[in-house]
Structure formats: structure tokens, C-alpha cells
């Protein structure tokens, strides 16, 4: 059941800071393209769009973090709390599940996909060729889930005004509805987003109101999910938490609400330290 919910957090987080990764079809950019020196041995790419050109360059503050750096930053089981264990991020049906969520999200959030498609055309720029990524997921016996995703050198780093447009488009989404073949039930997710300036250079928090209805939960159960995402220089942090369900009562079992903020504060400080600030 939680495995089916997990891709929502992944999709939502990706829509914010790597817009192109969640856009199934992106129109071909037009106009001349060239490269210029972006400093520190990296290149900035000029991409022509709609009869004009946009030059973007990677942020130059601090040193780039490596995959080893990001992996070292990932929280341990002890930091998440008692009862949690490290779990696999993917399963045999994960790709199919992601496609189902992507299609349902696109149907419910046309404005969000329009915005993300526009930004991806303007900012699909490989800052360092291939971004460094580190991920770790945790779950307990009641399917409460915590996932931390770290990316260095993402293709898309938004500005404040772009983030505002993404938040506005997210809040215009209709409820996302997906049929769960595994349980022959329905999952409905309502998204809400707001800016958050507590961590990083800029960020946001997305809340997911999740309703599950199936043969095991005929009366339905309402759960919560949260995605806290922020950008610090080149480094993107995404922390996803999803409530679990008591198998005996069918009631939601919330994740520690303060956990994501505690993790964000620790990660932001460690990232700044590694970047040399």
C-alpha cells in the first residue's frame, strides 16, 4: 500500500527542482545554441527559446559536492528513530507505478505541467554533465515512510519568481486519482504547496492529503504526506514523509511531524560546511 503512495512524493519533488524529469513530452527548443565559459572549469549554455536566448550558468559559490559527499550526508536509521529500517527504493513494478502516477498527475495538474514544460525548455542545461545523486528510504512495521533525496548539479535550479509560479500551479491542481490494481482500491491525493525560507537559498513545502479506499479499508483512511524541498547552492534536498496505517484498526499512524524539519536543519548545516561556507 505504501509502495503505491511513495511515487507521489518522488513525482512532486521532481516537479519542483527538476521539472524536465516529470514532463513526458517537452517541445523542441528553437533558435541558436552555443556555449560560453561558465567559470571554475564549467560551461554555461545559451539556449534559444521563442525567438530569444537565455544564458544560464551554474552557481559558483562553494565547491561542488561529490556522490561520496552526498552519501555521507544521508541520515542513518538511528537518526530516523526506533522501529525504522532501511528499505529498497525500487521494486519490480515501480516503473509501471511511476507511469500511472505521472499520467494521473498530468491529468489533474495541467497548469503545473504547462509551467514545468516551459521551464524545462528554458533551463534544460547540464551544469556538470551528470548530476550526483544519493537516496535513502526508511519504513517501519506500520508502513510509515521517510525518504531523503540529495542531488548535486541538477539540470534546473529555479529562481524565487519561478518557484512562485510552480507553487501557484500546484495549488490549482485537482485531486489526483489512481486505481490501485494490487488492492483493487482507489487512492486520492490532494496537493497543497507553500514557500519555505527556513532552509537553503529557497525552498517549499508540499502537503499531500491522501485517502485510501479498498477491501481492507472499506471505510477509507485519511493519511498525510509532506515533501520539504530546498536548494543550497548547487545542492537540492528533498525530504518526503508519508503516514502509515494501523493494520488492526485501519487508522492512520502519523510520522513524527518535526522529523523533516530536524533533518533539513542538519543537512543544510552540513551542506554549507562541505561547500566551504
GROMACS .gro file of N, CA and C in nm, residues 155-240:
model
  258
  155UNK      N    1   1.981   1.977  -1.339
  155UNK     CA    2   1.966   2.049  -1.465
  155UNK      C    3   1.887   2.178  -1.449
  156UNK      N    4   1.810   2.191  -1.341
  156UNK     CA    5   1.720   2.305  -1.327
  156UNK      C    6   1.725   2.358  -1.185
  157UNK      N    7   1.771   2.481  -1.168
  157UNK     CA    8   1.773   2.545  -1.038
  157UNK      C    9   1.688   2.671  -1.049
  158UNK      N   10   1.572   2.677  -0.982
  158UNK     CA   11   1.476   2.784  -1.004
  158UNK      C   12   1.514   2.913  -0.932
  159UNK      N   13   1.452   3.021  -0.975
  159UNK     CA   14   1.459   3.148  -0.905
  159UNK      C   15   1.335   3.161  -0.817
  160UNK      N   16   1.331   3.267  -0.737
  160UNK     CA   17   1.214   3.289  -0.650
  160UNK      C   18   1.086   3.302  -0.732
  161UNK      N   19   1.091   3.378  -0.842
  161UNK     CA   20   0.970   3.400  -0.921
  161UNK      C   21   0.923   3.272  -0.987
  162UNK      N   22   1.017   3.189  -1.031
  162UNK     CA   23   0.978   3.061  -1.092
  162UNK      C   24   0.917   2.969  -0.988
  163UNK      N   25   0.973   2.969  -0.868
  163UNK     CA   26   0.918   2.885  -0.762
  163UNK      C   27   0.777   2.929  -0.727
  164UNK      N   28   0.752   3.060  -0.726
  164UNK     CA   29   0.617   3.110  -0.701
  164UNK      C   30   0.518   3.057  -0.803
  165UNK      N   31   0.558   3.053  -0.930
  165UNK     CA   32   0.470   3.003  -1.035
  165UNK      C   33   0.442   2.854  -1.016
  166UNK      N   34   0.543   2.779  -0.977
  166UNK     CA   35   0.525   2.636  -0.956
  166UNK      C   36   0.432   2.612  -0.837
  167UNK      N   37   0.448   2.689  -0.729
  167UNK     CA   38   0.361   2.674  -0.612
  167UNK      C   39   0.217   2.708  -0.648
  168UNK      N   40   0.198   2.817  -0.721
  168UNK     CA   41   0.064   2.857  -0.762
  168UNK      C   42  -0.001   2.749  -0.849
  169UNK      N   43   0.075   2.693  -0.942
  169UNK     CA   44   0.022   2.588  -1.030
  169UNK      C   45  -0.010   2.462  -0.952
  170UNK      N   46   0.071   2.430  -0.852
  170UNK     CA   47   0.044   2.313  -0.768
  170UNK      C   48  -0.087   2.329  -0.693
  171UNK      N   49  -0.110   2.448  -0.638
  171UNK     CA   50  -0.232   2.473  -0.562
  171UNK      C   51  -0.356   2.478  -0.650
  172UNK      N   52  -0.338   2.485  -0.782
  172UNK     CA   53  -0.450   2.483  -0.876
  172UNK      C   54  -0.485   2.340  -0.921
  173UNK      N   55  -0.409   2.240  -0.873
  173UNK     CA   56  -0.434   2.101  -0.913
  173UNK      C   57  -0.569   2.052  -0.862
  174UNK      N   58  -0.635   1.969  -0.942
  174UNK     CA   59  -0.748   1.891  -0.894
  174UNK      C   60  -0.695   1.772  -0.815
  175UNK      N   61  -0.778   1.705  -0.737
  175UNK     CA   62  -0.734   1.584  -0.669
  175UNK      C   63  -0.682   1.480  -0.770
  176UNK      N   64  -0.571   1.416  -0.735
  176UNK     CA   65  -0.511   1.313  -0.820
  176UNK      C   66  -0.572   1.179  -0.782
  177UNK      N   67  -0.628   1.110  -0.878
  177UNK     CA   68  -0.696   0.983  -0.850
  177UNK      C   69  -0.629   0.870  -0.927
  178UNK      N   70  -0.593   0.763  -0.854
  178UNK     CA   71  -0.527   0.648  -0.915
  178UNK      C   72  -0.593   0.520  -0.864
  179UNK      N   73  -0.621   0.428  -0.954
  179UNK     CA   74  -0.672   0.296  -0.916
  179UNK      C   75  -0.555   0.206  -0.884
  180UNK      N   76  -0.559   0.142  -0.767
  180UNK     CA   77  -0.452   0.052  -0.723
  180UNK      C   78  -0.491  -0.091  -0.759
  181UNK      N   79  -0.429  -0.145  -0.863
  181UNK     CA   80  -0.461  -0.280  -0.908
  181UNK      C   81  -0.429  -0.384  -0.801
  182UNK      N   82  -0.327  -0.357  -0.721
  182UNK     CA   83  -0.283  -0.456  -0.622
  182UNK      C   84  -0.390  -0.482  -0.517
  183UNK      N   85  -0.462  -0.377  -0.476
  183UNK     CA   86  -0.566  -0.391  -0.373
  183UNK      C   87  -0.706  -0.371  -0.430
  184UNK      N   88  -0.715  -0.344  -0.561
  184UNK     CA   89  -0.842  -0.311  -0.626
  184UNK      C   90  -0.911  -0.197  -0.552
  185UNK      N   91  -0.832  -0.100  -0.514
  185UNK     CA   92  -0.884   0.015  -0.441
  185UNK      C   93  -0.852   0.145  -0.512
  186UNK      N   94  -0.885   0.254  -0.445
  186UNK     CA   95  -0.862   0.387  -0.502
  186UNK      C   96  -0.775   0.469  -0.407
  187UNK      N   97  -0.686   0.547  -0.467
  187UNK     CA   98  -0.604   0.641  -0.392
  187UNK      C   99  -0.631   0.780  -0.447
  188UNK      N  100  -0.665   0.873  -0.359
  188UNK     CA  101  -0.688   1.011  -0.398
  188UNK      C  102  -0.592   1.100  -0.321
  189UNK      N  103  -0.520   1.186  -0.393
  189UNK     CA  104  -0.420   1.273  -0.332
  189UNK      C  105  -0.452   1.418  -0.369
  190UNK      N  106  -0.462   1.502  -0.268
  190UNK     CA  107  -0.482   1.646  -0.288
  190UNK      C  108  -0.354   1.718  -0.245
  191UNK      N  109  -0.301   1.800  -0.336
  191UNK     CA  110  -0.174   1.868  -0.313
  191UNK      C  111  -0.195   2.012  -0.267
  192UNK      N  112  -0.110   2.055  -0.174
  192UNK     CA  113  -0.104   2.195  -0.133
  192UNK      C  114   0.043   2.231  -0.117
  193UNK      N  115   0.081   2.349  -0.162
  193UNK     CA  116   0.222   2.390  -0.156
  193UNK      C  117   0.234   2.531  -0.104
  194UNK      N  118   0.345   2.558  -0.037
  194UNK     CA  119   0.372   2.693   0.013
  194UNK      C  120   0.523   2.715   0.016
  195UNK      N  121   0.567   2.839   0.000
  195UNK     CA  122   0.711   2.866   0.006
  195UNK      C  123   0.763   2.845   0.147
  196UNK      N  124   0.891   2.815   0.159
  196UNK     CA  125   0.952   2.794   0.290
  196UNK      C  126   1.093   2.850   0.286
  197UNK      N  127   1.123   2.944   0.373
  197UNK     CA  128   1.255   3.008   0.373
  197UNK      C  129   1.338   2.973   0.495
  198UNK      N  130   1.304   2.864   0.561
  198UNK     CA  131   1.378   2.825   0.680
  198UNK      C  132   1.514   2.764   0.646
  199UNK      N  133   1.526   2.702   0.530
  199UNK     CA  134   1.648   2.629   0.496
  199UNK      C  135   1.687   2.661   0.352
  200UNK      N  136   1.818   2.662   0.327
  200UNK     CA  137   1.867   2.681   0.192
  200UNK      C  138   1.850   2.823   0.140
  201UNK      N  139   1.878   2.838   0.010
  201UNK     CA  140   1.861   2.967  -0.056
  201UNK      C  141   1.715   2.994  -0.088
  202UNK      N  142   1.641   2.889  -0.116
  202UNK     CA  143   1.495   2.896  -0.135
  202UNK      C  144   1.440   2.755  -0.123
  203UNK      N  145   1.310   2.747  -0.096
  203UNK     CA  146   1.252   2.615  -0.080
  203UNK      C  147   1.101   2.620  -0.070
  204UNK      N  148   1.042   2.505  -0.055
  204UNK     CA  149   0.897   2.494  -0.043
  204UNK      C  150   0.861   2.369   0.036
  205UNK      N  151   0.737   2.369   0.085
  205UNK     CA  152   0.682   2.251   0.150
  205UNK      C  153   0.554   2.213   0.077
  206UNK      N  154   0.542   2.088   0.040
  206UNK     CA  155   0.421   2.038  -0.024
  206UNK      C  156   0.354   1.938   0.070
  207UNK      N  157   0.224   1.958   0.090
  207UNK     CA  158   0.145   1.868   0.173
  207UNK      C  159   0.056   1.783   0.085
  208UNK      N  160   0.048   1.654   0.116
  208UNK     CA  161  -0.037   1.561   0.042
  208UNK      C  162  -0.144   1.506   0.135
  209UNK      N  163  -0.269   1.537   0.108
  209UNK     CA  164  -0.381   1.473   0.178
  209UNK      C  165  -0.414   1.346   0.100
  210UNK      N  166  -0.396   1.230   0.161
  210UNK     CA  167  -0.407   1.102   0.093
  210UNK      C  168  -0.525   1.024   0.150
  211UNK      N  169  -0.615   0.980   0.062
  211UNK     CA  170  -0.728   0.898   0.103
  211UNK      C  171  -0.718   0.762   0.035
  212UNK      N  172  -0.721   0.655   0.115
  212UNK     CA  173  -0.715   0.519   0.064
  212UNK      C  174  -0.849   0.449   0.089
  213UNK      N  175  -0.900   0.384  -0.014
  213UNK     CA  176  -1.022   0.304   0.000
  213UNK      C  177  -0.999   0.173  -0.074
  214UNK      N  178  -1.014   0.060  -0.004
  214UNK     CA  179  -1.004  -0.071  -0.068
  214UNK      C  180  -1.076  -0.174   0.018
  215UNK      N  181  -1.067  -0.301  -0.020
  215UNK     CA  182  -1.141  -0.405   0.051
  215UNK      C  183  -1.097  -0.418   0.196
  216UNK      N  184  -0.971  -0.391   0.225
  216UNK     CA  185  -0.921  -0.399   0.361
  216UNK      C  186  -0.958  -0.276   0.442
  217UNK      N  187  -0.985  -0.165   0.372
  217UNK     CA  188  -1.020  -0.039   0.438
  217UNK      C  189  -1.149   0.014   0.376
  218UNK      N  190  -1.260  -0.059   0.390
  218UNK     CA  191  -1.384  -0.021   0.320
  218UNK      C  192  -1.435   0.117   0.361
  219UNK      N  193  -1.407   0.158   0.484
  219UNK     CA  194  -1.448   0.290   0.528
  219UNK      C  195  -1.352   0.398   0.488
  220UNK      N  196  -1.237   0.358   0.433
  220UNK     CA  197  -1.136   0.454   0.392
  220UNK      C  198  -1.049   0.499   0.508
  221UNK      N  199  -0.932   0.547   0.476
  221UNK     CA  200  -0.841   0.603   0.576
  221UNK      C  201  -0.777   0.727   0.515
  222UNK      N  202  -0.765   0.830   0.596
  222UNK     CA  203  -0.704   0.955   0.552
  222UNK      C  204  -0.566   0.968   0.614
  223UNK      N  205  -0.466   0.988   0.527
  223UNK     CA  206  -0.327   0.998   0.569
  223UNK      C  207  -0.270   1.131   0.523
  224UNK      N  208  -0.151   1.161   0.572
  224UNK     CA  209  -0.081   1.283   0.531
  224UNK      C  210   0.057   1.247   0.478
  225UNK      N  211   0.100   1.323   0.380
  225UNK     CA  212   0.236   1.315   0.332
  225UNK      C  213   0.292   1.456   0.321
  226UNK      N  214   0.422   1.471   0.339
  226UNK     CA  215   0.486   1.601   0.327
  226UNK      C  216   0.614   1.586   0.244
  227UNK      N  217   0.639   1.684   0.160
  227UNK     CA  218   0.765   1.691   0.086
  227UNK      C  219   0.827   1.827   0.115
  228UNK      N  220   0.936   1.827   0.188
  228UNK     CA  221   1.010   1.950   0.214
  228UNK      C  222   1.132   1.953   0.121
  229UNK      N  223   1.139   2.055   0.038
  229UNK     CA  224   1.245   2.063  -0.061
  229UNK      C  225   1.313   2.199  -0.052
  230UNK      N  226   1.446   2.199  -0.058
  230UNK     CA  227   1.517   2.327  -0.063
  230UNK      C  228   1.646   2.314  -0.143
  231UNK      N  229   1.694   2.431  -0.187
  231UNK     CA  230   1.814   2.439  -0.269
  231UNK      C  231   1.919   2.517  -0.191
  232UNK      N  232   2.039   2.462  -0.179
  232UNK     CA  233   2.151   2.532  -0.118
  232UNK      C  234   2.266   2.531  -0.219
  233UNK      N  235   2.286   2.644  -0.288
  233UNK     CA  236   2.385   2.647  -0.394
  233UNK      C  237   2.345   2.551  -0.504
  234UNK      N  238   2.435   2.458  -0.539
  234UNK     CA  239   2.406   2.358  -0.641
  234UNK      C  240   2.328   2.238  -0.587
  235UNK      N  241   2.315   2.229  -0.456
  235UNK     CA  242   2.266   2.106  -0.394
  235UNK      C  243   2.117   2.115  -0.363
  236UNK      N  244   2.041   2.015  -0.408
  236UNK     CA  245   1.898   2.007  -0.381
  236UNK      C  246   1.872   1.900  -0.275
  237UNK      N  247   1.789   1.933  -0.179
  237UNK     CA  248   1.749   1.839  -0.073
  237UNK      C  249   1.599   1.819  -0.081
  238UNK      N  250   1.555   1.694  -0.079
  238UNK     CA  251   1.412   1.662  -0.075
  238UNK      C  252   1.389   1.558   0.034
  239UNK      N  253   1.300   1.591   0.127
  239UNK     CA  254   1.268   1.501   0.238
  239UNK      C  255   1.119   1.471   0.233
  240UNK      N  256   1.085   1.346   0.210
  240UNK     CA  257   0.946   1.303   0.196
  240UNK      C  258   0.907   1.216   0.315
   0.00000   0.00000   0.00000
